[in-house]
Amino acid sequence: MALKILLVNPAIYDFAAYDFWLKPYGMLSIAGYLRNKAEFQMFDYLDREDDFYKTHKTRSDKYNKGRFFSQPTANPEPLKNITRKFSRYGLPRGLFVEYLKNNDSTEFVMIQTTMTYWYLGVKEAIDDLREYWPATKIILGGNYATLCYEHALKTGADLIVKGVDLRPLWDYLKIVPDLDQPGLWEIYKNLKVGVLKLTDGCPFKCSYCSVPKVYNGFKQRSMKRSISELEMLVKLQVSDIAFYDDSLLYKFDEISGPFLDEIIKRQIKVNLHSPNALNARFITADVADRMVRAGFKTFYLGFESKSVKWQKQTGGKVFSYELAQAVEHLKNAGVDAKNITAYQIVGHPKSDLQELEDSIRYVNSLGIKTMLADFSPIPTTPDSQLCSKLVNMDEPLMHNKTAFPIISLGFEKVDELKQLAKGLNRNIK
Ligand code: SF4
């Protein structure tokens, strides 16, 4: 009899959470490698297409982003001085307990972890699993498991998969994976949003980012597998696909360019998005044109600051004139300015060099939207050294992206910057 595995995507405990095309892609990919070799069930607390939402409607925008069901809860002790509303986001805990009571236990449970400071949701799921399915072996993987390995050991999971080397997992399960298989998307009863990832890693080394350490370089994924994943998502009739690549446009002519051409050639009609931020440096007129023809609808560009000093000190991934050029190319390709957004980090430990107000105004002067991306200090990054002067980096809750900018800049400054960005964005039609 095939091995039975339950996949769990935990609830989120945070000051804010929004479904920005969030899917547990790492876990779905792993389950896909084991397609036909194990029997899967899934409990995704963050699935907004779950039947629960039929009676607890939350608003979605036209590209299927939207709010999660949420319940207010007390701030955890380390965040008690951050006087903002704290909530639990996702399907109610009782539904998972009911699920565990009404179903036979599986041999294994895999839990996807995402942000390091979301571990309370992971802990909640593990506590319930231990109570109702005590014999089940629990496996953790993902960002929290990788970046806070020592802390994750304390959750009581049986196996923690650190990083991207999956060999310990295959040994533990005693299954040989089929790495050509796409993610296990068919496990969802209703699916509107899918995810693709054509590459791993990034050629840059920004001082605030964990990607260089986790992936150690840049690598293309199998094109054959990416195409079969695309075919699968199209067959499942998703309307939106988000690319989870960290550097989608690097080596465009070899990787994402041919992939987008395939979408154009097959006349696939799906909305494409880039929540992880595109590098403006790589957006030429040709790249913009092919992205638009393939179906890209929203364009999120990583910018962070207009200060050359700050840009150089943090890795020099993009300079201001490159952002301006990219915006020009996108507009010429027919992109509506209100669908172009440049992210800027707020709360970075070198904020004094960042010229944030000027940076916000600069983005606005290009006629596009600005989005302040709250800075989260990430263990293992060069900047985490600086951050440890402000917070205890061994407590993952202190990596919280709402809390850190407030600790670093103060409530008033953060509010002032957000009001400035909000006000200027109103002019972008
Ligand atoms: S370019 Fe983006 S993904 Fe790459 S290291 Fe910098 S922030 Fe990280």
Coordinates of C-alpha atoms and ligand atoms in Angstrom, one line a residue:
M1 CA 0.0 0.0 0.0
A2 CA 1.3 3.5 -0.9
L3 CA 2.6 5.7 1.9
K4 CA 0.1 8.3 3.1
I5 CA 1.2 11.8 3.6
L6 CA -0.7 14.9 4.8
L7 CA 0.5 18.3 3.5
V8 CA -0.1 21.2 5.8
N9 CA 0.2 24.9 5.0
P10 CA -0.1 26.6 8.4
A11 CA -2.0 29.6 9.6
I12 CA -0.2 33.0 9.9
Y13 CA 0.1 35.0 13.1
D14 CA 1.0 38.6 12.3
F15 CA 0.1 42.2 12.4
A16 CA -1.0 41.9 8.7
A17 CA -1.3 39.2 6.1
Y18 CA -2.7 39.4 2.6
D19 CA -3.0 36.7 -0.1
F20 CA -0.5 38.1 -2.5
W21 CA -0.7 34.9 -4.6
L22 CA 0.5 32.9 -1.7
K23 CA 0.8 29.2 -2.4
P24 CA 3.0 26.6 -0.6
Y25 CA 5.0 26.1 -3.7
G26 CA 8.0 24.3 -2.2
M27 CA 5.8 21.6 -0.6
L28 CA 3.6 21.2 -3.7
S29 CA 6.7 20.7 -5.8
I30 CA 8.0 18.0 -3.4
A31 CA 4.7 16.3 -3.4
G32 CA 4.8 16.4 -7.2
Y33 CA 8.1 14.6 -7.3
L34 CA 6.4 11.9 -5.3
R35 CA 3.3 11.7 -7.6
N36 CA 2.0 8.1 -7.9
K37 CA 4.5 7.0 -5.2
A38 CA 2.6 8.2 -2.2
E39 CA -1.0 9.1 -1.4
F40 CA -1.6 12.7 -0.5
Q41 CA -4.1 14.7 1.4
M42 CA -3.9 18.4 2.0
F43 CA -4.9 20.9 4.7
D44 CA -4.1 24.4 3.5
Y45 CA -5.1 27.0 6.1
L46 CA -4.5 29.7 3.5
D47 CA -6.6 28.4 0.7
R48 CA -9.2 31.1 0.0
E49 CA -11.0 28.8 -2.4
D50 CA -11.9 26.5 0.5
D51 CA -15.6 25.9 1.1
F52 CA -15.3 27.8 4.4
Y53 CA -15.0 31.0 2.4
K54 CA -18.5 30.4 0.9
T55 CA -19.9 31.5 4.2
H56 CA -17.0 33.8 5.3
K57 CA -16.5 35.8 2.1
T58 CA -13.5 38.1 1.9
R59 CA -12.9 40.4 -1.0
S60 CA -10.6 39.4 -3.9
D61 CA -9.3 41.8 -6.6
K62 CA -9.5 41.1 -10.3
Y63 CA -6.3 39.2 -10.2
N64 CA -7.4 37.0 -7.3
K65 CA -5.3 38.6 -4.6
G66 CA -7.3 39.3 -1.4
R67 CA -7.8 39.1 2.3
F68 CA -7.7 36.0 4.5
F69 CA -10.2 35.2 7.2
S70 CA -8.7 36.6 10.4
Q71 CA -9.3 36.5 14.1
P72 CA -7.8 39.0 16.5
T73 CA -5.4 37.6 19.1
A74 CA -3.1 39.0 21.8
N75 CA 0.4 40.1 20.8
P76 CA 3.0 37.5 21.7
E77 CA 5.2 38.6 24.6
P78 CA 8.2 39.7 22.5
L79 CA 6.0 42.0 20.4
K80 CA 3.9 43.4 23.3
N81 CA 5.3 46.9 22.8
I82 CA 4.2 47.1 19.2
T83 CA 0.7 48.5 19.7
R84 CA -0.8 47.4 16.4
K85 CA -3.6 44.9 16.0
F86 CA -2.3 41.3 16.0
S87 CA -4.3 38.5 14.3
R88 CA -4.4 34.9 13.3
Y89 CA -5.0 34.6 9.6
G90 CA -6.4 31.5 7.8
L91 CA -8.9 28.7 8.4
P92 CA -10.0 28.5 12.0
R93 CA -8.0 26.1 14.2
G94 CA -11.1 24.1 15.0
L95 CA -11.4 23.0 11.4
F96 CA -8.0 21.4 11.5
V97 CA -8.8 19.6 14.8
E98 CA -12.1 18.4 13.2
Y99 CA -10.1 17.2 10.2
L100 CA -7.7 15.3 12.4
K101 CA -10.5 13.7 14.4
N102 CA -12.5 12.7 11.4
N103 CA -9.7 11.2 9.3
D104 CA -7.3 8.3 9.9
S105 CA -3.8 9.4 10.6
T106 CA -1.2 9.3 7.9
E107 CA 2.4 8.0 8.3
F108 CA 3.9 11.4 7.6
V109 CA 2.9 15.1 7.7
M110 CA 4.8 17.7 5.7
I111 CA 4.6 21.3 6.9
Q112 CA 5.6 24.2 4.7
T113 CA 7.2 27.0 6.6
T114 CA 7.5 30.5 5.1
M115 CA 8.5 33.6 7.1
T116 CA 10.6 32.9 10.1
Y117 CA 8.3 35.1 12.2
W118 CA 5.3 33.0 11.3
Y119 CA 6.4 30.0 13.4
L120 CA 3.5 30.3 15.8
G121 CA 1.2 28.9 13.0
V122 CA 3.7 26.0 12.6
K123 CA 3.7 25.4 16.3
E124 CA -0.1 25.4 16.4
A125 CA -0.3 22.8 13.7
I126 CA 2.3 20.6 15.4
D127 CA 0.6 20.9 18.8
D128 CA -2.7 19.7 17.2
L129 CA -1.0 16.9 15.3
R130 CA 0.8 15.7 18.4
E131 CA -2.5 15.6 20.3
Y132 CA -4.7 13.8 17.7
W133 CA -2.2 11.9 15.5
P134 CA 0.6 11.1 18.0
A135 CA 2.2 8.4 15.9
T136 CA 2.6 10.6 12.8
K137 CA 6.1 11.7 11.8
I138 CA 6.3 15.4 11.2
I139 CA 8.6 16.9 8.6
L140 CA 9.3 20.6 8.3
G141 CA 10.8 22.4 5.3
G142 CA 11.0 25.9 3.9
N143 CA 12.4 29.2 5.0
Y144 CA 11.9 29.1 8.8
A145 CA 13.3 25.6 8.9
T146 CA 16.3 26.7 6.9
L147 CA 17.1 30.1 8.3
C148 CA 16.2 29.3 12.0
Y149 CA 17.2 25.6 12.0
E150 CA 18.2 25.6 15.7
H151 CA 14.9 27.3 16.7
A152 CA 12.9 24.9 14.5
L153 CA 14.5 21.9 16.3
K154 CA 12.5 23.0 19.4
T155 CA 9.2 22.6 17.6
G156 CA 9.5 18.8 18.1
A157 CA 9.3 18.0 14.4
D158 CA 10.8 14.6 13.5
L159 CA 12.8 15.8 10.5
I160 CA 13.8 19.3 9.5
V161 CA 14.8 19.7 6.0
K162 CA 17.3 22.6 5.9
G163 CA 18.0 24.4 2.6
V164 CA 17.4 23.0 -0.9
D165 CA 19.2 19.6 -0.6
L166 CA 16.3 17.2 -0.5
R167 CA 18.3 14.0 -0.2
P168 CA 17.7 13.7 3.6
L169 CA 14.0 13.8 2.9
W170 CA 14.1 11.0 0.3
D171 CA 16.2 8.9 2.6
Y172 CA 13.7 9.5 5.5
L173 CA 10.7 8.6 3.3
K174 CA 12.6 5.8 1.6
I175 CA 11.2 6.8 -1.8
V176 CA 13.0 7.7 -5.0
P177 CA 11.5 10.9 -6.4
D178 CA 10.7 11.6 -10.1
L179 CA 12.2 15.0 -10.5
D180 CA 10.5 15.6 -13.9
Q181 CA 7.1 15.8 -12.3
P182 CA 5.3 19.1 -11.9
G183 CA 3.9 20.3 -8.6
L184 CA 0.8 18.4 -7.2
W185 CA -1.6 21.2 -8.1
E186 CA -4.5 18.8 -8.7
I187 CA -4.7 18.3 -4.9
Y188 CA -6.8 21.6 -4.7
K189 CA -10.5 21.2 -5.2
N190 CA -10.8 24.7 -6.6
L191 CA -7.8 26.5 -8.0
K192 CA -7.6 30.0 -9.4
V193 CA -4.0 30.9 -8.8
G194 CA -0.9 28.9 -9.7
V195 CA 2.8 29.4 -9.3
L196 CA 5.8 28.8 -11.5
K197 CA 9.5 29.0 -10.9
L198 CA 11.9 28.7 -13.8
T199 CA 15.1 29.4 -11.9
D200 CA 16.7 29.1 -8.5
G201 CA 18.7 31.8 -6.8
C202 CA 20.1 35.1 -8.0
P203 CA 23.4 36.4 -9.4
F204 CA 23.4 39.4 -7.0
K205 CA 24.4 39.5 -3.3
C206 CA 22.2 42.1 -1.7
S207 CA 23.2 42.5 1.9
Y208 CA 19.6 42.2 3.2
C209 CA 18.6 39.1 1.3
S210 CA 18.8 35.4 2.1
V211 CA 18.6 34.2 -1.4
P212 CA 22.4 34.2 -2.1
K213 CA 23.1 32.1 0.9
V214 CA 20.2 29.7 0.5
Y215 CA 20.8 28.9 -3.2
N216 CA 24.5 29.7 -3.5
G217 CA 24.3 31.1 -7.1
F218 CA 21.9 31.1 -9.9
K219 CA 20.6 28.0 -11.8
Q220 CA 18.0 27.3 -14.4
R221 CA 15.3 24.7 -13.6
S222 CA 14.4 22.0 -16.1
M223 CA 12.5 23.8 -19.0
K224 CA 10.7 20.5 -19.8
R225 CA 9.4 20.4 -16.2
S226 CA 8.4 24.1 -16.3
I227 CA 6.5 23.6 -19.5
S228 CA 4.6 20.6 -18.1
E229 CA 3.8 22.6 -15.0
L230 CA 2.4 25.4 -17.1
E231 CA 0.3 22.8 -19.1
M232 CA -1.0 21.4 -15.9
L233 CA -2.0 24.8 -14.5
V234 CA -3.7 25.7 -17.8
K235 CA -5.6 22.4 -17.8
L236 CA -6.7 23.2 -14.2
Q237 CA -8.0 26.5 -15.6
V238 CA -6.2 28.9 -13.3
S239 CA -6.7 32.5 -14.2
D240 CA -3.5 33.9 -12.6
I241 CA 0.0 32.6 -12.4
A242 CA 2.7 34.2 -10.1
F243 CA 6.4 33.6 -10.8
Y244 CA 8.2 32.9 -7.6
D245 CA 11.7 33.4 -9.2
D246 CA 14.1 35.7 -7.4
S247 CA 15.7 36.8 -10.6
L248 CA 13.2 36.0 -13.3
L249 CA 14.7 38.2 -16.1
Y250 CA 18.4 37.3 -15.7
K251 CA 19.6 35.4 -18.8
F252 CA 16.2 36.3 -20.4
D253 CA 17.2 35.1 -23.9
E254 CA 18.1 31.7 -22.6
I255 CA 15.4 31.1 -19.9
S256 CA 12.3 33.2 -19.4
G257 CA 12.3 34.6 -22.9
P258 CA 11.8 31.3 -24.6
F259 CA 9.3 30.3 -21.9
L260 CA 7.2 33.4 -22.5
D261 CA 7.5 32.8 -26.3
E262 CA 6.0 29.3 -25.7
I263 CA 3.0 30.9 -23.9
I264 CA 2.6 33.4 -26.9
K265 CA 2.9 30.6 -29.5
R266 CA 0.3 28.4 -27.7
Q267 CA -2.0 31.4 -27.3
I268 CA -2.4 30.7 -23.6
K269 CA -4.6 33.2 -21.9
V270 CA -3.6 33.6 -18.3
N271 CA -2.6 36.7 -16.2
L272 CA 1.0 36.6 -15.2
H273 CA 2.5 38.3 -12.2
S274 CA 5.9 38.9 -10.5
P275 CA 5.3 39.4 -6.8
N276 CA 9.0 38.7 -6.0
A277 CA 10.1 41.9 -7.8
L278 CA 11.7 42.1 -11.2
N279 CA 15.1 43.6 -11.6
A280 CA 14.6 46.8 -13.7
R281 CA 18.1 46.5 -15.1
F282 CA 17.0 43.6 -17.3
I283 CA 13.9 45.2 -18.7
T284 CA 14.7 46.2 -22.3
A285 CA 12.2 47.2 -24.9
D286 CA 12.2 43.6 -26.3
V287 CA 11.8 42.1 -22.8
A288 CA 8.9 44.5 -22.0
D289 CA 7.2 43.7 -25.3
R290 CA 7.5 39.9 -24.9
M291 CA 6.3 40.0 -21.2
V292 CA 3.2 42.0 -22.2
R293 CA 2.4 39.7 -25.2
A294 CA 2.7 36.7 -22.9
G295 CA 0.2 38.1 -20.5
F296 CA 2.0 39.9 -17.7
K297 CA -0.5 42.2 -16.0
T298 CA 1.3 43.5 -13.0
F299 CA 4.9 44.6 -12.7
Y300 CA 6.6 44.8 -9.3
L301 CA 10.1 46.2 -9.5
G302 CA 12.7 46.0 -6.7
F303 CA 14.1 49.5 -6.3
E304 CA 14.6 50.2 -2.5
S305 CA 16.4 53.5 -2.7
K306 CA 17.5 56.3 -5.0
S307 CA 20.7 56.9 -3.0
V308 CA 23.7 55.8 -5.0
K309 CA 25.6 55.3 -1.7
W310 CA 22.9 53.0 -0.3
Q311 CA 22.6 51.2 -3.6
K312 CA 26.3 50.5 -3.7
Q313 CA 26.7 49.5 -0.1
T314 CA 23.9 47.0 -0.3
G315 CA 24.8 45.2 -3.5
G316 CA 24.1 47.5 -6.4
K317 CA 21.4 45.4 -7.9
V318 CA 19.8 48.4 -9.7
F319 CA 20.4 52.1 -10.1
S320 CA 17.9 54.9 -10.5
Y321 CA 18.4 55.5 -14.2
E322 CA 17.8 51.8 -14.8
L323 CA 14.5 52.0 -13.1
A324 CA 13.6 55.0 -15.2
Q325 CA 14.5 53.2 -18.4
A326 CA 12.6 50.1 -17.5
V327 CA 9.5 52.2 -16.7
E328 CA 9.8 53.8 -20.1
H329 CA 10.1 50.5 -21.9
L330 CA 7.1 49.1 -20.0
K331 CA 4.9 52.1 -20.8
N332 CA 5.9 52.0 -24.5
A333 CA 5.0 48.3 -24.5
G334 CA 1.5 49.3 -23.4
V335 CA 1.6 48.7 -19.7
D336 CA -0.8 50.8 -17.7
A337 CA 1.2 53.0 -15.2
K338 CA -1.1 52.0 -12.3
N339 CA 0.1 48.4 -12.8
I340 CA 3.7 49.2 -12.4
T341 CA 4.9 49.4 -8.8
A342 CA 8.4 49.9 -7.3
Y343 CA 9.2 48.5 -3.9
Q344 CA 11.2 50.5 -1.4
I345 CA 12.5 49.0 1.8
V346 CA 11.4 50.8 4.9
G347 CA 13.2 50.3 8.2
H348 CA 16.5 49.1 6.8
P349 CA 19.3 49.6 9.4
K350 CA 21.1 52.0 7.0
S351 CA 18.0 54.1 6.6
D352 CA 20.0 57.3 7.3
L353 CA 21.7 56.7 3.9
Q354 CA 18.6 55.7 2.1
E355 CA 17.0 59.1 1.4
L356 CA 13.6 57.5 1.7
E357 CA 11.4 60.5 1.2
D358 CA 13.3 61.5 -1.9
S359 CA 13.2 57.9 -3.1
I360 CA 9.4 57.8 -2.8
R361 CA 9.1 61.1 -4.7
Y362 CA 11.5 59.9 -7.3
V363 CA 9.4 56.8 -8.0
N364 CA 6.3 59.0 -8.1
S365 CA 8.0 61.3 -10.6
L366 CA 8.3 58.3 -13.0
G367 CA 4.5 58.1 -13.0
I368 CA 4.3 54.7 -11.3
K369 CA 3.2 53.5 -7.9
T370 CA 5.4 53.1 -4.9
M371 CA 5.0 50.4 -2.3
L372 CA 6.9 50.5 1.0
A373 CA 8.2 47.1 1.7
D374 CA 8.6 46.7 5.4
F375 CA 12.1 45.5 6.1
S376 CA 12.5 42.1 7.9
P377 CA 15.9 41.3 9.2
I378 CA 16.9 37.8 8.0
P379 CA 19.3 35.6 9.9
T380 CA 22.4 34.6 7.9
T381 CA 22.4 37.9 5.8
P382 CA 25.2 40.4 6.2
D383 CA 22.7 43.0 7.5
S384 CA 21.5 40.8 10.3
Q385 CA 24.7 41.7 12.2
L386 CA 23.5 45.4 12.2
C387 CA 20.0 44.4 13.1
S388 CA 21.1 42.4 16.1
K389 CA 22.0 45.7 17.7
L390 CA 18.3 46.5 17.7
V391 CA 16.6 43.2 18.3
N392 CA 17.3 39.7 19.5
M393 CA 17.8 37.9 16.2
D394 CA 17.6 34.5 18.0
E395 CA 13.8 35.1 18.5
P396 CA 12.2 34.8 15.1
L397 CA 9.2 36.9 16.1
M398 CA 11.6 39.8 16.2
H399 CA 12.2 39.5 12.4
N400 CA 8.6 40.6 12.0
K401 CA 8.3 43.1 9.2
T402 CA 5.8 45.4 10.8
A403 CA 7.7 45.5 14.1
F404 CA 11.2 46.0 12.9
P405 CA 10.7 49.3 11.0
I406 CA 8.8 50.6 14.0
I407 CA 11.7 49.6 16.3
S408 CA 14.2 51.0 13.9
L409 CA 12.5 54.3 12.9
G410 CA 9.7 54.8 15.4
F411 CA 5.9 54.7 15.0
E412 CA 5.7 58.3 13.8
K413 CA 8.3 58.1 11.1
V414 CA 6.9 54.9 9.7
D415 CA 3.4 56.4 9.6
E416 CA 4.7 59.6 8.0
L417 CA 6.4 57.6 5.2
K418 CA 3.4 55.5 4.6
Q419 CA 1.1 58.5 4.4
L420 CA 3.5 60.2 2.0
A421 CA 3.5 57.1 -0.3
K422 CA -0.2 56.7 -0.1
G423 CA -0.8 60.3 -0.9
L424 CA 1.5 60.3 -3.9
N425 CA 0.0 57.0 -5.2
R426 CA -3.4 58.7 -5.5
N427 CA -2.0 60.7 -8.4
I428 CA -1.1 57.6 -10.4
K429 CA -4.1 56.8 -12.6
Ligands
SF4_1 S1 18.6 41.0 -6.5 FE1 16.8 40.5 -5.3 S2 16.9 38.2 -5.0 FE2 18.9 38.9 -5.7 S3 20.1 39.1 -3.9 FE3 19.2 41.1 -4.4 S4 17.3 41.3 -3.2 FE4 18.0 39.1 -3.3

